Amino acid sequence: MRRAGIGLALALSLVAVSSAVAQTPPRLAGAYALGFTTMCQPTLGVFKDPQGDVTGLYVRDHGEFSEVVATATFPGTGRALIVGRNVVGDALRVEGRDFHGMRDSAVSLDWAVSNTATTVTLDGLVHHARYSQIKNGIAHHVDLLAREDGRCVRRGTLSRVTP
């Protein structure tokens, strides 16, 4: 009986140690190629007659679509410095209505950053994270996914370019 108790204690110790190791978040350090896609759903409204039947539609919100390619540098200070390009415009085009076509602009941002074993928080937005290619505790690739304000989704990747 004593051997079973020792074996169980050893097994539980190994589980506790491996769980602690698995929960240690990898670091983000150096320069990464950053790619983000953000898609926000457009919203249509309805016109109704006095009986409540729908008689027409109108665009309440055109939504938004954007793509970012940039370099994100993590200097180890709880910040991410992001420099690159952004193309953004309305997700829904309605002929004869106001429309914001795709616009290309420079991006230069300084975001607060933190991470756990399963998330990366960038500028206050928590992203689900899947880390891979971890070397010496540094993540060399991260897949990111976040939901913004109930109607937008952001999908991104970080790929380390610093040796």
PDB file of C-alpha atoms in Angstrom:
ATOM      1  CA  MET A   1       0.000   0.000   0.000  1.00  0.00           C
ATOM      2  CA  ARG A   2       2.867   2.331   0.793  1.00  0.00           C
ATOM      3  CA  ARG A   3       4.305   1.930  -2.752  1.00  0.00           C
ATOM      4  CA  ALA A   4       0.961   2.926  -4.271  1.00  0.00           C
ATOM      5  CA  GLY A   5       0.921   6.052  -2.093  1.00  0.00           C
ATOM      6  CA  ILE A   6       4.472   6.982  -3.117  1.00  0.00           C
ATOM      7  CA  GLY A   7       3.673   6.309  -6.780  1.00  0.00           C
ATOM      8  CA  LEU A   8       0.534   8.442  -6.600  1.00  0.00           C
ATOM      9  CA  ALA A   9       2.415  11.251  -4.860  1.00  0.00           C
ATOM     10  CA  LEU A  10       5.157  11.110  -7.518  1.00  0.00           C
ATOM     11  CA  ALA A  11       2.588  11.135 -10.347  1.00  0.00           C
ATOM     12  CA  LEU A  12       0.757  14.112  -8.828  1.00  0.00           C
ATOM     13  CA  SER A  13       4.071  15.942  -8.388  1.00  0.00           C
ATOM     14  CA  LEU A  14       4.946  15.387 -12.040  1.00  0.00           C
ATOM     15  CA  VAL A  15       1.510  16.627 -13.132  1.00  0.00           C
ATOM     16  CA  ALA A  16       1.888  19.740 -10.962  1.00  0.00           C
ATOM     17  CA  VAL A  17       5.378  20.466 -12.337  1.00  0.00           C
ATOM     18  CA  SER A  18       4.377  19.879 -15.970  1.00  0.00           C
ATOM     19  CA  SER A  19       1.244  22.024 -15.522  1.00  0.00           C
ATOM     20  CA  ALA A  20       3.323  24.866 -14.100  1.00  0.00           C
ATOM     21  CA  VAL A  21       5.798  24.585 -16.975  1.00  0.00           C
ATOM     22  CA  ALA A  22       2.997  24.440 -19.568  1.00  0.00           C
ATOM     23  CA  GLN A  23       1.406  27.590 -18.136  1.00  0.00           C
ATOM     24  CA  THR A  24       4.575  29.694 -18.330  1.00  0.00           C
ATOM     25  CA  PRO A  25       3.935  32.077 -21.213  1.00  0.00           C
ATOM     26  CA  PRO A  26       6.572  32.363 -23.903  1.00  0.00           C
ATOM     27  CA  ARG A  27       8.151  35.792 -24.275  1.00  0.00           C
ATOM     28  CA  LEU A  28       7.679  38.133 -27.207  1.00  0.00           C
ATOM     29  CA  ALA A  29      11.072  39.692 -27.879  1.00  0.00           C
ATOM     30  CA  GLY A  30      12.672  41.423 -30.826  1.00  0.00           C
ATOM     31  CA  ALA A  31      11.122  42.150 -34.218  1.00  0.00           C
ATOM     32  CA  TYR A  32       8.192  40.266 -35.761  1.00  0.00           C
ATOM     33  CA  ALA A  33       6.413  40.439 -39.104  1.00  0.00           C
ATOM     34  CA  LEU A  34       2.833  41.344 -38.169  1.00  0.00           C
ATOM     35  CA  GLY A  35      -0.237  40.703 -40.284  1.00  0.00           C
ATOM     36  CA  PHE A  36      -3.772  41.571 -39.160  1.00  0.00           C
ATOM     37  CA  THR A  37      -7.147  41.279 -40.855  1.00  0.00           C
ATOM     38  CA  THR A  38     -10.146  42.982 -39.243  1.00  0.00           C
ATOM     39  CA  MET A  39     -13.697  42.463 -40.471  1.00  0.00           C
ATOM     40  CA  CYS A  40     -16.677  44.292 -38.969  1.00  0.00           C
ATOM     41  CA  GLN A  41     -20.168  43.258 -39.995  1.00  0.00           C
ATOM     42  CA  PRO A  42     -22.310  45.850 -41.767  1.00  0.00           C
ATOM     43  CA  THR A  43     -25.732  46.593 -40.294  1.00  0.00           C
ATOM     44  CA  LEU A  44     -28.932  47.015 -42.277  1.00  0.00           C
ATOM     45  CA  GLY A  45     -32.048  48.638 -40.843  1.00  0.00           C
ATOM     46  CA  VAL A  46     -35.634  48.050 -41.933  1.00  0.00           C
ATOM     47  CA  PHE A  47     -38.559  50.285 -42.794  1.00  0.00           C
ATOM     48  CA  LYS A  48     -41.944  48.953 -41.675  1.00  0.00           C
ATOM     49  CA  ASP A  49     -45.503  49.898 -42.521  1.00  0.00           C
ATOM     50  CA  PRO A  50     -48.095  50.517 -39.750  1.00  0.00           C
ATOM     51  CA  GLN A  51     -48.923  46.792 -39.716  1.00  0.00           C
ATOM     52  CA  GLY A  52     -45.271  45.927 -38.991  1.00  0.00           C
ATOM     53  CA  ASP A  53     -44.495  44.478 -42.408  1.00  0.00           C
ATOM     54  CA  VAL A  54     -41.024  45.234 -43.788  1.00  0.00           C
ATOM     55  CA  THR A  55     -41.251  47.636 -46.716  1.00  0.00           C
ATOM     56  CA  GLY A  56     -37.604  48.428 -47.297  1.00  0.00           C
ATOM     57  CA  LEU A  57     -34.029  48.330 -46.103  1.00  0.00           C
ATOM     58  CA  TYR A  58     -31.432  50.979 -45.378  1.00  0.00           C
ATOM     59  CA  VAL A  59     -27.743  50.873 -44.504  1.00  0.00           C
ATOM     60  CA  ARG A  60     -27.259  51.738 -40.862  1.00  0.00           C
ATOM     61  CA  ASP A  61     -23.520  50.967 -40.849  1.00  0.00           C
ATOM     62  CA  HIS A  62     -21.280  49.996 -43.785  1.00  0.00           C
ATOM     63  CA  GLY A  63     -19.030  47.835 -41.603  1.00  0.00           C
ATOM     64  CA  GLU A  64     -15.288  47.840 -42.100  1.00  0.00           C
ATOM     65  CA  PHE A  65     -12.572  45.696 -43.605  1.00  0.00           C
ATOM     66  CA  SER A  66      -8.884  46.291 -42.984  1.00  0.00           C
ATOM     67  CA  GLU A  67      -5.540  44.633 -43.611  1.00  0.00           C
ATOM     68  CA  VAL A  68      -2.320  45.559 -41.826  1.00  0.00           C
ATOM     69  CA  VAL A  69       1.227  44.500 -42.671  1.00  0.00           C
ATOM     70  CA  ALA A  70       3.859  45.829 -40.325  1.00  0.00           C
ATOM     71  CA  THR A  71       6.893  45.192 -38.192  1.00  0.00           C
ATOM     72  CA  ALA A  72       6.091  44.839 -34.496  1.00  0.00           C
ATOM     73  CA  THR A  73       9.038  45.297 -32.159  1.00  0.00           C
ATOM     74  CA  PHE A  74       8.832  44.071 -28.571  1.00  0.00           C
ATOM     75  CA  PRO A  75      11.656  45.791 -26.649  1.00  0.00           C
ATOM     76  CA  GLY A  76      10.814  43.994 -23.378  1.00  0.00           C
ATOM     77  CA  THR A  77       9.187  47.010 -21.731  1.00  0.00           C
ATOM     78  CA  GLY A  78       5.540  45.928 -21.897  1.00  0.00           C
ATOM     79  CA  ARG A  79       5.160  47.843 -25.163  1.00  0.00           C
ATOM     80  CA  ALA A  80       4.888  46.912 -28.843  1.00  0.00           C
ATOM     81  CA  LEU A  81       6.129  49.402 -31.435  1.00  0.00           C
ATOM     82  CA  ILE A  82       4.294  48.859 -34.723  1.00  0.00           C
ATOM     83  CA  VAL A  83       5.308  50.422 -38.043  1.00  0.00           C
ATOM     84  CA  GLY A  84       3.827  49.488 -41.423  1.00  0.00           C
ATOM     85  CA  ARG A  85       0.861  49.942 -43.766  1.00  0.00           C
ATOM     86  CA  ASN A  86      -2.922  49.690 -43.367  1.00  0.00           C
ATOM     87  CA  VAL A  87      -5.559  49.364 -46.084  1.00  0.00           C
ATOM     88  CA  VAL A  88      -9.065  50.024 -44.759  1.00  0.00           C
ATOM     89  CA  GLY A  89     -12.522  50.715 -46.151  1.00  0.00           C
ATOM     90  CA  ASP A  90     -16.217  49.930 -45.904  1.00  0.00           C
ATOM     91  CA  ALA A  91     -17.149  46.237 -46.001  1.00  0.00           C
ATOM     92  CA  LEU A  92     -20.435  46.929 -47.816  1.00  0.00           C
ATOM     93  CA  ARG A  93     -20.775  48.928 -51.009  1.00  0.00           C
ATOM     94  CA  VAL A  94     -24.221  50.201 -51.914  1.00  0.00           C
ATOM     95  CA  GLU A  95     -24.501  51.798 -55.340  1.00  0.00           C
ATOM     96  CA  GLY A  96     -25.638  55.417 -55.181  1.00  0.00           C
ATOM     97  CA  ARG A  97     -24.904  55.733 -51.446  1.00  0.00           C
ATOM     98  CA  ASP A  98     -22.052  57.215 -49.469  1.00  0.00           C
ATOM     99  CA  PHE A  99     -19.135  54.817 -49.502  1.00  0.00           C
ATOM    100  CA  HIS A 100     -15.626  54.923 -48.139  1.00  0.00           C
ATOM    101  CA  GLY A 101     -13.458  53.090 -50.650  1.00  0.00           C
ATOM    102  CA  MET A 102     -10.244  51.355 -49.689  1.00  0.00           C
ATOM    103  CA  ARG A 103      -7.618  53.748 -48.373  1.00  0.00           C
ATOM    104  CA  ASP A 104      -3.919  52.999 -47.896  1.00  0.00           C
ATOM    105  CA  SER A 105      -2.085  54.711 -45.048  1.00  0.00           C
ATOM    106  CA  ALA A 106       1.000  54.461 -42.883  1.00  0.00           C
ATOM    107  CA  VAL A 107       0.723  52.897 -39.421  1.00  0.00           C
ATOM    108  CA  SER A 108       2.897  53.946 -36.490  1.00  0.00           C
ATOM    109  CA  LEU A 109       1.628  52.760 -33.106  1.00  0.00           C
ATOM    110  CA  ASP A 110       2.913  52.285 -29.571  1.00  0.00           C
ATOM    111  CA  TRP A 111       0.725  49.693 -27.842  1.00  0.00           C
ATOM    112  CA  ALA A 112       0.742  48.285 -24.334  1.00  0.00           C
ATOM    113  CA  VAL A 113       1.302  44.511 -24.474  1.00  0.00           C
ATOM    114  CA  SER A 114       1.044  41.600 -22.077  1.00  0.00           C
ATOM    115  CA  ASN A 115       0.619  37.872 -22.512  1.00  0.00           C
ATOM    116  CA  THR A 116      -0.326  34.669 -20.739  1.00  0.00           C
ATOM    117  CA  ALA A 117       0.052  31.056 -21.834  1.00  0.00           C
ATOM    118  CA  THR A 118      -3.162  31.369 -23.910  1.00  0.00           C
ATOM    119  CA  THR A 119      -3.631  35.099 -24.645  1.00  0.00           C
ATOM    120  CA  VAL A 120      -1.860  38.196 -25.938  1.00  0.00           C
ATOM    121  CA  THR A 121      -3.315  41.582 -24.981  1.00  0.00           C
ATOM    122  CA  LEU A 122      -2.496  44.359 -27.461  1.00  0.00           C
ATOM    123  CA  ASP A 123      -3.658  47.888 -26.685  1.00  0.00           C
ATOM    124  CA  GLY A 124      -6.297  46.543 -24.280  1.00  0.00           C
ATOM    125  CA  LEU A 125      -7.786  43.982 -26.700  1.00  0.00           C
ATOM    126  CA  VAL A 126      -7.378  40.377 -25.504  1.00  0.00           C
ATOM    127  CA  HIS A 127      -6.504  37.945 -28.312  1.00  0.00           C
ATOM    128  CA  HIS A 128      -6.641  34.166 -28.064  1.00  0.00           C
ATOM    129  CA  ALA A 129      -3.085  33.035 -28.816  1.00  0.00           C
ATOM    130  CA  ARG A 130      -1.482  29.868 -30.166  1.00  0.00           C
ATOM    131  CA  TYR A 131       2.281  29.963 -29.764  1.00  0.00           C
ATOM    132  CA  SER A 132       4.639  27.824 -31.834  1.00  0.00           C
ATOM    133  CA  GLN A 133       8.327  27.537 -32.629  1.00  0.00           C
ATOM    134  CA  ILE A 134       9.324  28.391 -29.054  1.00  0.00           C
ATOM    135  CA  LYS A 135      13.109  28.656 -28.681  1.00  0.00           C
ATOM    136  CA  ASN A 136      14.822  29.609 -25.424  1.00  0.00           C
ATOM    137  CA  GLY A 137      11.461  30.738 -24.048  1.00  0.00           C
ATOM    138  CA  ILE A 138      10.781  33.116 -26.974  1.00  0.00           C
ATOM    139  CA  ALA A 139       7.798  32.525 -29.263  1.00  0.00           C
ATOM    140  CA  HIS A 140       8.861  32.696 -32.906  1.00  0.00           C
ATOM    141  CA  HIS A 141       5.314  32.389 -34.258  1.00  0.00           C
ATOM    142  CA  VAL A 142       1.963  33.394 -32.737  1.00  0.00           C
ATOM    143  CA  ASP A 143      -1.522  33.041 -34.216  1.00  0.00           C
ATOM    144  CA  LEU A 144      -3.992  35.584 -32.804  1.00  0.00           C
ATOM    145  CA  LEU A 145      -7.785  35.833 -32.795  1.00  0.00           C
ATOM    146  CA  ALA A 146      -9.983  38.429 -31.074  1.00  0.00           C
ATOM    147  CA  ARG A 147     -13.555  39.654 -31.085  1.00  0.00           C
ATOM    148  CA  GLU A 148     -14.092  43.405 -30.942  1.00  0.00           C
ATOM    149  CA  ASP A 149     -17.378  45.013 -29.831  1.00  0.00           C
ATOM    150  CA  GLY A 150     -19.603  42.063 -30.773  1.00  0.00           C
ATOM    151  CA  ARG A 151     -19.508  42.625 -34.530  1.00  0.00           C
ATOM    152  CA  CYS A 152     -15.819  42.689 -35.443  1.00  0.00           C
ATOM    153  CA  VAL A 153     -13.249  39.915 -35.618  1.00  0.00           C
ATOM    154  CA  ARG A 154      -9.477  40.423 -35.766  1.00  0.00           C
ATOM    155  CA  ARG A 155      -7.175  37.656 -36.999  1.00  0.00           C
ATOM    156  CA  GLY A 156      -3.429  38.048 -36.987  1.00  0.00           C
ATOM    157  CA  THR A 157      -0.008  36.463 -36.967  1.00  0.00           C
ATOM    158  CA  LEU A 158       3.346  37.373 -35.516  1.00  0.00           C
ATOM    159  CA  SER A 159       6.427  35.741 -37.100  1.00  0.00           C
ATOM    160  CA  ARG A 160       9.786  36.553 -35.538  1.00  0.00           C
ATOM    161  CA  VAL A 161      12.312  38.067 -37.945  1.00  0.00           C
ATOM    162  CA  THR A 162      15.056  38.808 -35.394  1.00  0.00           C
ATOM    163  CA  PRO A 163      17.543  35.910 -35.226  1.00  0.00           C
TER     164      PRO A 163
END
